[in-house]
CSV table of C-alpha atoms in Angstrom, one decimal:
chain,number,residue,atom,x,y,z
A,1,MET,CA,206.1,-10.5,322.1
A,2,ALA,CA,206.4,-6.6,321.9
A,3,TRP,CA,206.9,-5.2,318.4
A,4,THR,CA,209.7,-3.9,317.0
A,5,LYS,CA,210.1,0.0,315.9
A,6,TYR,CA,210.2,-1.4,312.1
A,7,GLN,CA,206.8,-3.5,312.8
A,8,LEU,CA,205.2,-0.7,314.1
A,9,PHE,CA,206.3,1.8,311.3
A,10,LEU,CA,204.8,-0.5,308.7
A,11,ALA,CA,201.3,-1.2,310.9
A,12,GLY,CA,201.2,2.7,311.2
A,13,LEU,CA,202.2,3.1,307.5
A,14,MET,CA,199.3,0.5,306.3
A,15,LEU,CA,196.7,2.2,308.4
A,16,ILE,CA,197.6,5.7,307.1
A,17,THR,CA,198.0,5.1,303.6
A,18,GLY,CA,194.7,2.8,303.3
A,19,SER,CA,192.8,5.5,304.9
A,20,LEU,CA,194.5,8.2,302.8
A,21,ASN,CA,193.2,6.0,299.6
A,22,THR,CA,189.6,6.3,300.0
A,23,LEU,CA,189.6,9.9,301.7
A,24,SER,CA,192.2,11.2,298.8
A,25,ALA,CA,189.6,9.8,296.2
A,26,LYS,CA,186.5,11.3,297.7
A,27,TRP,CA,188.2,14.8,297.9
A,28,ALA,CA,188.9,14.6,294.4
A,29,ASP,CA,185.2,13.8,293.9
A,30,MET,CA,184.4,17.1,295.9
A,31,PHE,CA,186.1,19.5,293.4
A,32,SER,CA,184.4,21.6,291.5
A,33,ALA,CA,185.9,23.0,288.1
A,34,PRO,CA,185.3,24.3,284.5
A,35,GLY,CA,185.9,21.8,281.6
A,36,CYS,CA,187.0,22.2,278.3
A,37,TYR,CA,184.2,23.4,276.1
A,38,GLY,CA,183.3,26.6,277.9
A,39,THR,CA,181.2,24.6,280.4
A,40,GLN,CA,180.4,26.1,284.0
A,41,ASP,CA,181.9,24.6,286.9
A,42,HIS,CA,180.9,20.6,287.6
A,43,THR,CA,181.8,18.3,289.8
A,44,PHE,CA,185.0,16.4,289.1
A,45,SER,CA,183.3,13.1,288.3
A,46,HIS,CA,185.9,10.9,286.3
A,47,PRO,CA,185.7,7.3,287.9
A,48,PHE,CA,187.9,5.9,284.8
A,49,VAL,CA,190.6,8.5,285.0
A,50,GLN,CA,190.7,7.8,288.9
A,51,ALA,CA,190.7,4.2,288.3
A,52,VAL,CA,193.8,4.6,286.0
A,53,GLY,CA,195.8,6.5,288.3
A,54,MET,CA,195.3,4.0,291.3
A,55,PHE,CA,196.3,1.3,288.6
A,56,LEU,CA,199.8,3.4,288.2
A,57,GLY,CA,200.1,3.2,291.7
A,58,GLU,CA,200.0,-0.8,291.7
A,59,LEU,CA,202.5,-0.7,288.3
A,60,SER,CA,204.6,1.3,290.6
A,61,CYS,CA,204.9,-1.9,292.8
A,62,LEU,CA,206.8,-3.7,289.9
A,63,VAL,CA,209.3,-1.1,290.0
A,64,VAL,CA,209.9,-1.2,294.1
A,65,PHE,CA,210.1,-5.3,293.2
A,66,HIS,CA,212.7,-4.9,291.2
A,67,ILE,CA,214.5,-2.0,293.1
A,68,LEU,CA,214.6,-4.4,296.4
A,69,LEU,CA,215.6,-7.3,294.2
A,70,CYS,CA,218.7,-5.7,293.0
A,71,TYR,CA,219.6,-4.1,296.4
A,72,ASP,CA,219.1,-7.5,297.9
A,73,ARG,CA,221.7,-9.2,295.4
A,74,ARG,CA,224.6,-6.8,295.9
A,75,ARG,CA,223.9,-8.2,299.7
A,76,PRO,CA,226.8,-10.6,300.6
A,77,GLU,CA,223.8,-12.9,301.6
A,78,SER,CA,220.7,-13.0,299.8
A,79,THR,CA,217.6,-13.1,302.0
A,80,MET,CA,214.6,-12.5,299.2
A,81,GLU,CA,213.1,-14.8,297.4
A,82,PRO,CA,212.1,-13.6,294.0
A,83,GLY,CA,209.8,-16.3,293.1
A,84,GLN,CA,209.8,-18.5,290.3
A,85,SER,CA,209.2,-17.6,286.4
A,86,PHE,CA,205.7,-17.6,285.4
A,87,ASN,CA,203.7,-16.5,282.5
A,88,PRO,CA,202.6,-13.0,283.0
A,89,LEU,CA,199.3,-13.4,281.3
A,90,LEU,CA,198.2,-15.9,284.1
A,91,PHE,CA,197.1,-12.0,285.7
A,92,LEU,CA,195.0,-11.0,283.0
A,93,PRO,CA,191.8,-12.4,284.2
A,94,PRO,CA,192.6,-11.2,287.9
A,95,ALA,CA,193.6,-7.9,285.9
A,96,LEU,CA,190.3,-7.6,284.3
A,97,CYS,CA,188.1,-8.4,287.3
A,98,ASP,CA,190.1,-5.9,289.1
A,99,MET,CA,189.9,-3.2,286.4
A,100,LEU,CA,186.0,-3.5,286.3
A,101,GLY,CA,185.3,-4.0,290.4
A,102,THR,CA,187.6,-0.5,290.9
A,103,SER,CA,186.1,1.2,288.2
A,104,ILE,CA,182.9,0.4,289.8
A,105,MET,CA,183.6,1.3,293.1
A,106,TYR,CA,185.1,4.6,291.9
A,107,ILE,CA,181.5,5.3,290.1
A,108,ALA,CA,179.6,4.5,293.5
A,109,LEU,CA,181.9,6.5,295.7
A,110,ASN,CA,180.5,9.4,293.7
A,111,MET,CA,177.1,8.7,295.1
A,112,THR,CA,177.6,7.9,298.6
A,113,SER,CA,179.9,8.9,301.7
A,114,ALA,CA,183.3,7.6,302.0
A,115,SER,CA,182.6,5.8,305.6
A,116,SER,CA,180.0,3.7,304.1
A,117,PHE,CA,181.7,3.1,300.8
A,118,GLN,CA,184.5,1.4,303.2
A,119,MET,CA,182.1,-0.7,305.3
A,120,LEU,CA,180.3,-1.8,302.4
A,121,ARG,CA,183.3,-3.2,301.1
A,122,GLY,CA,183.5,-5.9,303.8
A,123,ALA,CA,180.8,-7.8,301.7
A,124,VAL,CA,183.7,-9.2,300.1
A,125,ILE,CA,183.9,-12.3,302.9
A,126,ILE,CA,180.2,-12.9,301.8
A,127,PHE,CA,181.2,-13.7,298.3
A,128,THR,CA,184.4,-15.1,298.7
A,129,GLY,CA,183.6,-17.6,301.3
A,130,LEU,CA,180.6,-18.6,298.9
A,131,LEU,CA,183.0,-19.0,295.9
A,132,SER,CA,185.9,-21.0,297.6
A,133,VAL,CA,183.4,-23.5,298.6
A,134,ALA,CA,182.2,-23.8,295.0
A,135,PHE,CA,185.3,-23.5,292.7
A,136,LEU,CA,188.0,-24.2,295.1
A,137,GLY,CA,186.5,-27.1,297.2
A,138,ARG,CA,187.1,-25.5,300.8
A,139,ARG,CA,185.1,-26.5,303.5
A,140,LEU,CA,184.1,-23.3,305.8
A,141,GLN,CA,184.0,-23.9,309.6
A,142,PRO,CA,180.7,-23.2,311.6
A,143,SER,CA,182.4,-19.8,312.7
A,144,GLN,CA,182.9,-18.8,309.2
A,145,TRP,CA,179.3,-19.2,308.7
A,146,ILE,CA,178.4,-17.2,311.2
A,147,GLY,CA,180.6,-14.5,310.3
A,148,ILE,CA,178.7,-14.6,307.2
A,149,LEU,CA,175.7,-13.9,308.7
A,150,VAL,CA,176.6,-11.6,310.8
A,151,THR,CA,178.1,-9.4,307.8
A,152,ILE,CA,175.0,-9.5,306.3
A,153,LEU,CA,173.2,-8.1,308.8
A,154,GLY,CA,175.7,-5.5,309.5
A,155,LEU,CA,175.4,-4.4,305.8
A,156,VAL,CA,171.8,-4.4,306.4
A,157,VAL,CA,172.2,-1.8,309.2
A,158,VAL,CA,174.7,0.3,307.1
A,159,GLY,CA,172.2,0.2,304.1
A,160,LEU,CA,169.6,1.1,306.7
A,161,SER,CA,171.6,4.2,307.7
A,162,ASP,CA,172.1,5.5,304.5
A,163,PHE,CA,168.5,5.1,303.3
A,164,LEU,CA,167.4,6.8,306.4
A,165,ASN,CA,170.3,9.6,306.2
A,166,GLY,CA,169.5,10.1,302.7
A,167,HIS,CA,166.5,12.0,302.9
A,168,GLY,CA,168.1,14.6,304.5
A,169,ASN,CA,171.4,14.5,302.6
A,170,ASP,CA,172.5,17.6,301.1
A,171,SER,CA,175.1,16.4,298.7
A,172,HIS,CA,173.5,13.1,297.5
A,173,LYS,CA,169.9,12.5,296.5
A,174,LEU,CA,168.3,9.3,298.2
A,175,SER,CA,168.3,7.5,295.0
A,176,GLU,CA,172.1,8.2,294.2
A,177,VAL,CA,173.1,6.9,297.7
A,178,ILE,CA,170.9,3.6,297.1
A,179,THR,CA,172.5,2.8,293.5
A,180,GLY,CA,175.7,3.7,295.0
A,181,ASP,CA,175.5,1.3,297.6
A,182,LEU,CA,174.1,-1.5,295.7
A,183,LEU,CA,177.0,-1.0,293.2
A,184,ILE,CA,179.5,-1.1,295.9
A,185,ILE,CA,177.9,-4.6,296.8
A,186,MET,CA,178.0,-5.7,293.1
A,187,ALA,CA,181.8,-4.9,292.6
A,188,GLN,CA,182.7,-7.1,295.9
A,189,ILE,CA,181.2,-10.0,293.6
A,190,ILE,CA,183.7,-9.2,291.0
A,191,VAL,CA,186.7,-8.6,293.8
A,192,SER,CA,185.5,-12.0,295.2
A,193,VAL,CA,186.1,-13.4,291.7
A,194,GLN,CA,189.7,-11.7,291.6
A,195,MET,CA,190.5,-13.2,294.7
A,196,VAL,CA,189.5,-16.8,294.0
A,197,LEU,CA,191.0,-16.6,290.5
A,198,GLU,CA,194.4,-15.6,292.0
A,199,GLU,CA,194.2,-18.4,294.5
A,200,LYS,CA,193.3,-21.1,292.1
A,201,PHE,CA,195.7,-20.2,289.1
A,202,VAL,CA,198.2,-17.6,290.5
A,203,TYR,CA,199.5,-18.4,294.1
A,204,LYS,CA,200.5,-22.0,293.0
A,205,HIS,CA,203.3,-20.7,291.2
A,206,ASN,CA,204.8,-18.9,294.0
A,207,VAL,CA,204.8,-15.2,292.6
A,208,HIS,CA,206.2,-12.6,294.9
A,209,PRO,CA,203.2,-10.5,296.1
A,210,LEU,CA,205.1,-7.1,295.0
A,211,LYS,CA,205.6,-8.5,291.7
A,212,ALA,CA,202.0,-9.8,291.4
A,213,VAL,CA,200.5,-6.9,292.4
A,214,GLY,CA,202.8,-5.1,289.9
A,215,THR,CA,201.9,-7.5,287.1
A,216,GLU,CA,198.1,-6.8,287.7
A,217,GLY,CA,198.6,-3.2,287.6
A,218,PHE,CA,200.4,-3.4,284.3
A,219,PHE,CA,197.5,-4.7,282.6
A,220,GLY,CA,195.0,-2.9,284.1
A,221,PHE,CA,196.4,0.7,283.6
A,222,VAL,CA,197.3,-0.5,280.0
A,223,ILE,CA,194.2,-1.8,279.2
A,224,LEU,CA,192.1,0.9,281.2
A,225,SER,CA,194.2,3.6,279.6
A,226,LEU,CA,193.2,2.2,275.7
A,227,LEU,CA,189.3,2.0,276.7
A,228,LEU,CA,189.4,5.8,277.5
A,229,ILE,CA,189.5,6.4,273.9
A,230,PRO,CA,186.2,4.5,273.1
A,231,MET,CA,184.6,5.9,276.3
A,232,PHE,CA,184.8,9.3,275.0
A,233,TYR,CA,182.2,8.7,272.5
A,234,ILE,CA,179.8,6.4,274.4
A,235,HIS,CA,176.8,8.5,275.2
A,236,VAL,CA,175.4,7.2,278.4
A,237,GLY,CA,172.6,9.8,279.1
A,238,SER,CA,172.2,10.9,282.6
A,239,PHE,CA,174.1,8.0,283.9
A,240,ALA,CA,177.4,10.0,283.6
A,241,ASP,CA,177.9,13.2,285.6
A,242,ASN,CA,179.8,15.4,282.4
A,243,PRO,CA,179.1,17.5,280.5
A,244,ARG,CA,178.9,15.6,277.3
A,245,HIS,CA,177.0,12.8,279.2
A,246,VAL,CA,179.8,10.2,277.7
A,247,LEU,CA,181.0,7.2,279.6
A,248,GLU,CA,183.9,9.3,280.5
A,249,ASP,CA,185.6,12.4,279.1
A,250,ALA,CA,189.3,12.2,280.1
A,251,LEU,CA,189.8,15.6,278.1
A,252,ASP,CA,187.2,17.4,280.4
A,253,ALA,CA,189.3,15.4,283.4
A,254,PHE,CA,192.3,17.5,282.5
A,255,CYS,CA,190.9,20.4,281.5
A,256,GLN,CA,189.4,20.9,285.1
A,257,ILE,CA,193.0,20.0,286.9
A,258,GLY,CA,194.1,22.7,284.9
A,259,HIS,CA,191.5,24.8,286.3
A,260,LYS,CA,191.6,23.7,289.6
A,261,PRO,CA,195.2,22.3,290.3
A,262,LEU,CA,194.6,20.8,293.8
A,263,ILE,CA,192.5,18.0,291.7
A,264,ILE,CA,196.2,16.6,290.4
A,265,LEU,CA,197.1,16.5,294.6
A,266,ALA,CA,194.1,14.4,295.3
A,267,LEU,CA,194.4,11.9,292.1
A,268,LEU,CA,198.5,11.5,293.4
A,269,GLY,CA,197.4,11.1,296.7
A,270,ASN,CA,195.4,8.4,295.3
A,271,THR,CA,198.0,6.9,293.3
A,272,VAL,CA,201.2,7.2,296.0
A,273,SER,CA,198.9,5.3,298.8
A,274,ILE,CA,198.0,2.5,296.8
A,275,ALA,CA,201.5,1.9,296.1
A,276,PHE,CA,202.4,2.3,299.9
A,277,PHE,CA,199.5,0.2,301.0
A,278,ASN,CA,200.0,-2.5,298.9
A,279,PHE,CA,203.9,-2.8,300.0
A,280,ALA,CA,202.6,-2.0,303.6
A,281,GLY,CA,200.0,-4.8,303.3
A,282,ILE,CA,202.3,-7.7,302.3
A,283,SER,CA,205.3,-6.3,304.9
A,284,VAL,CA,202.7,-6.6,307.6
A,285,THR,CA,201.5,-9.7,306.7
A,286,LYS,CA,205.8,-10.9,306.5
A,287,GLU,CA,206.8,-9.3,309.6
A,288,ILE,CA,203.9,-9.8,312.1
A,289,SER,CA,200.8,-12.0,310.6
A,290,ALA,CA,197.7,-12.1,308.3
A,291,THR,CA,195.4,-11.7,311.1
A,292,THR,CA,197.0,-8.1,312.2
A,293,ARG,CA,196.9,-7.0,308.4
A,294,MET,CA,193.1,-7.7,308.9
A,295,VAL,CA,192.8,-6.1,311.9
A,296,LEU,CA,194.4,-2.8,310.7
A,297,ASP,CA,192.5,-3.1,307.6
A,298,SER,CA,189.1,-2.8,309.8
A,299,LEU,CA,190.4,0.0,311.7
A,300,ARG,CA,191.1,1.9,308.7
A,301,THR,CA,187.4,2.2,308.2
A,302,LEU,CA,187.2,3.6,311.8
A,303,VAL,CA,189.9,6.2,310.6
A,304,ILE,CA,187.9,7.2,307.3
A,305,TRP,CA,184.7,7.7,309.2
A,306,VAL,CA,186.4,10.1,311.8
A,307,VAL,CA,188.3,12.0,309.3
A,308,SER,CA,185.0,12.5,307.1
A,309,LEU,CA,183.2,13.6,310.7
A,310,ALA,CA,185.9,16.0,311.2
A,311,LEU,CA,186.1,17.3,308.0
A,312,GLY,CA,182.3,18.3,307.7
A,313,TRP,CA,181.8,15.6,304.9
A,314,GLU,CA,179.2,13.3,306.8
A,315,LYS,CA,176.7,13.8,309.7
A,316,PHE,CA,177.0,11.5,312.6
A,317,GLN,CA,174.8,8.5,312.3
A,318,GLY,CA,174.5,5.9,315.3
A,319,LEU,CA,172.8,3.5,313.2
A,320,GLN,CA,176.5,3.4,311.0
A,321,ILE,CA,178.2,2.8,313.9
A,322,LEU,CA,176.2,0.0,315.1
A,323,GLY,CA,176.5,-1.4,311.2
A,324,PHE,CA,180.4,-0.9,311.7
A,325,ILE,CA,180.6,-2.7,314.7
A,326,ILE,CA,178.4,-5.5,313.7
A,327,LEU,CA,180.5,-5.6,310.2
A,328,LEU,CA,183.9,-6.0,312.5
A,329,VAL,CA,182.7,-8.9,314.5
A,330,GLY,CA,181.5,-10.7,311.5
A,331,THR,CA,184.7,-10.0,309.9
A,332,ALA,CA,186.6,-10.9,312.8
A,333,MET,CA,184.6,-14.2,313.4
A,334,TYR,CA,185.1,-15.2,309.4
A,335,ASN,CA,188.9,-15.1,309.9
A,336,GLY,CA,189.0,-16.3,313.1
A,337,LEU,CA,190.2,-13.6,315.5
A,338,HIS,CA,188.0,-15.0,318.0
A,339,LYS,CA,189.8,-18.1,318.2
A,340,PRO,CA,192.7,-16.9,320.9
A,341,LEU,CA,189.8,-15.4,323.2
A,342,MET,CA,188.1,-19.0,323.2
A,343,ASP,CA,191.6,-20.3,324.1
A,344,LYS,CA,191.7,-18.9,327.3
A,345,LEU,CA,188.3,-20.0,328.2
A,346,PRO,CA,187.9,-23.1,330.3
A,347,CYS,CA,185.1,-24.4,328.4
A,348,CYS,CA,186.8,-24.6,325.2
A,349,PRO,CA,190.3,-25.5,325.2
A,350,ARG,CA,192.5,-26.0,322.1
A,351,GLU,CA,192.3,-29.6,321.8
A,352,GLN,CA,188.3,-29.7,321.3
A,353,ARG,CA,188.4,-26.9,318.8
A,354,ALA,CA,191.1,-29.1,316.7
A,355,GLU,CA,188.6,-30.3,314.2
A,356,GLU,CA,188.2,-26.9,313.0
A,357,GLY,CA,192.0,-26.2,312.1
A,358,ASP,CA,194.1,-23.3,311.2
A,359,THR,CA,193.3,-22.1,307.7
A,360,PRO,CA,196.2,-20.5,306.4
A,361,GLU,CA,195.0,-21.1,303.0
A,362,ARG,CA,192.1,-18.7,303.6
A,363,GLU,CA,194.2,-16.0,305.6
A,364,ARG,CA,196.5,-16.0,302.4
A,365,LEU,CA,193.1,-15.5,300.6
A,366,LEU,CA,191.9,-12.7,302.5
A,367,GLY,CA,195.2,-11.4,304.2
A,368,GLU,CA,197.6,-11.6,301.6
A,369,GLY,CA,195.2,-11.3,298.6
A,370,LYS,CA,195.7,-7.8,296.9
A,371,ALA,CA,195.4,-4.7,298.9
A,372,THR,CA,193.7,-3.0,295.8
A,373,GLN,CA,190.5,-4.5,297.2
A,374,ASP,CA,191.7,-2.3,300.1
A,375,SER,CA,191.9,0.5,297.6
């Protein structure tokens, strides 16, 4: 069935804003400007400030939810299901995981390329699959296990590409690239814990997705904003790439923005894009399918890679493309995208695969889960 104009718009919005989310964050990292203390130009390395902006974008989803709800109630026939009432503290544990995982990923983005950053986030299906077996009692199908193994192979190839390219990389040292890649994979473990927590404790309450995203954004924004105060005094030595070598120097970030206002444009791009990306992702799942959402999420990795090459942020690496293709195959197999093709094969009719069954819960776990993992 052909897509409607509205469905095409939603798919395009998700693809564009999802790509802009990573590209704008990387763009901010590439700026250099003087700081507050009479310091010389230095890179804008403020991952926690960027994470606060991202949570602000998520928080705006709560505003959008109430606007849509008010608009729906004024219509003759209400069509929007607001969901049941719930204790907002249910979202605190997932929000803490989101806060930690997002902050680690922004630190890693300072150390590696935007395309590798996006590709390595594919590791989330490995840990989500394993944790869903351990804590949700889910039984993975053989095709899902194969998808996990293929994904691991893809991650190895992408990591090897970064290792080989790191020797000739002018913007990042080899040690930084390797550390950044490992941090991204580590962050996916935390994101997987977040997904499992949401599946086990949150989704059973029938909470509207926009409200869920906005509530987690509220907790993340408030808590991380408060944590910026002690971070200002915690010295971490050479690990921090700011003049005072503290965990986060928010004042230095604002001074750099004052000296180079274009930085605020990059930060706003990150904040606004995450809000529209969450809205578009949820709408794509509702109007089209969770499978389409997964396909679009994979395609944005390609968009990020192409744009990074066009802007001269990266050099072409054939091995990285091979890794991306392998990751794409692994993700497709894990999420059952191969099944429609198998239906058309005379040797594999649907009746013979009835044992595998459909997996709407898994699609909800990875398809309708928060797109901040897609941030």
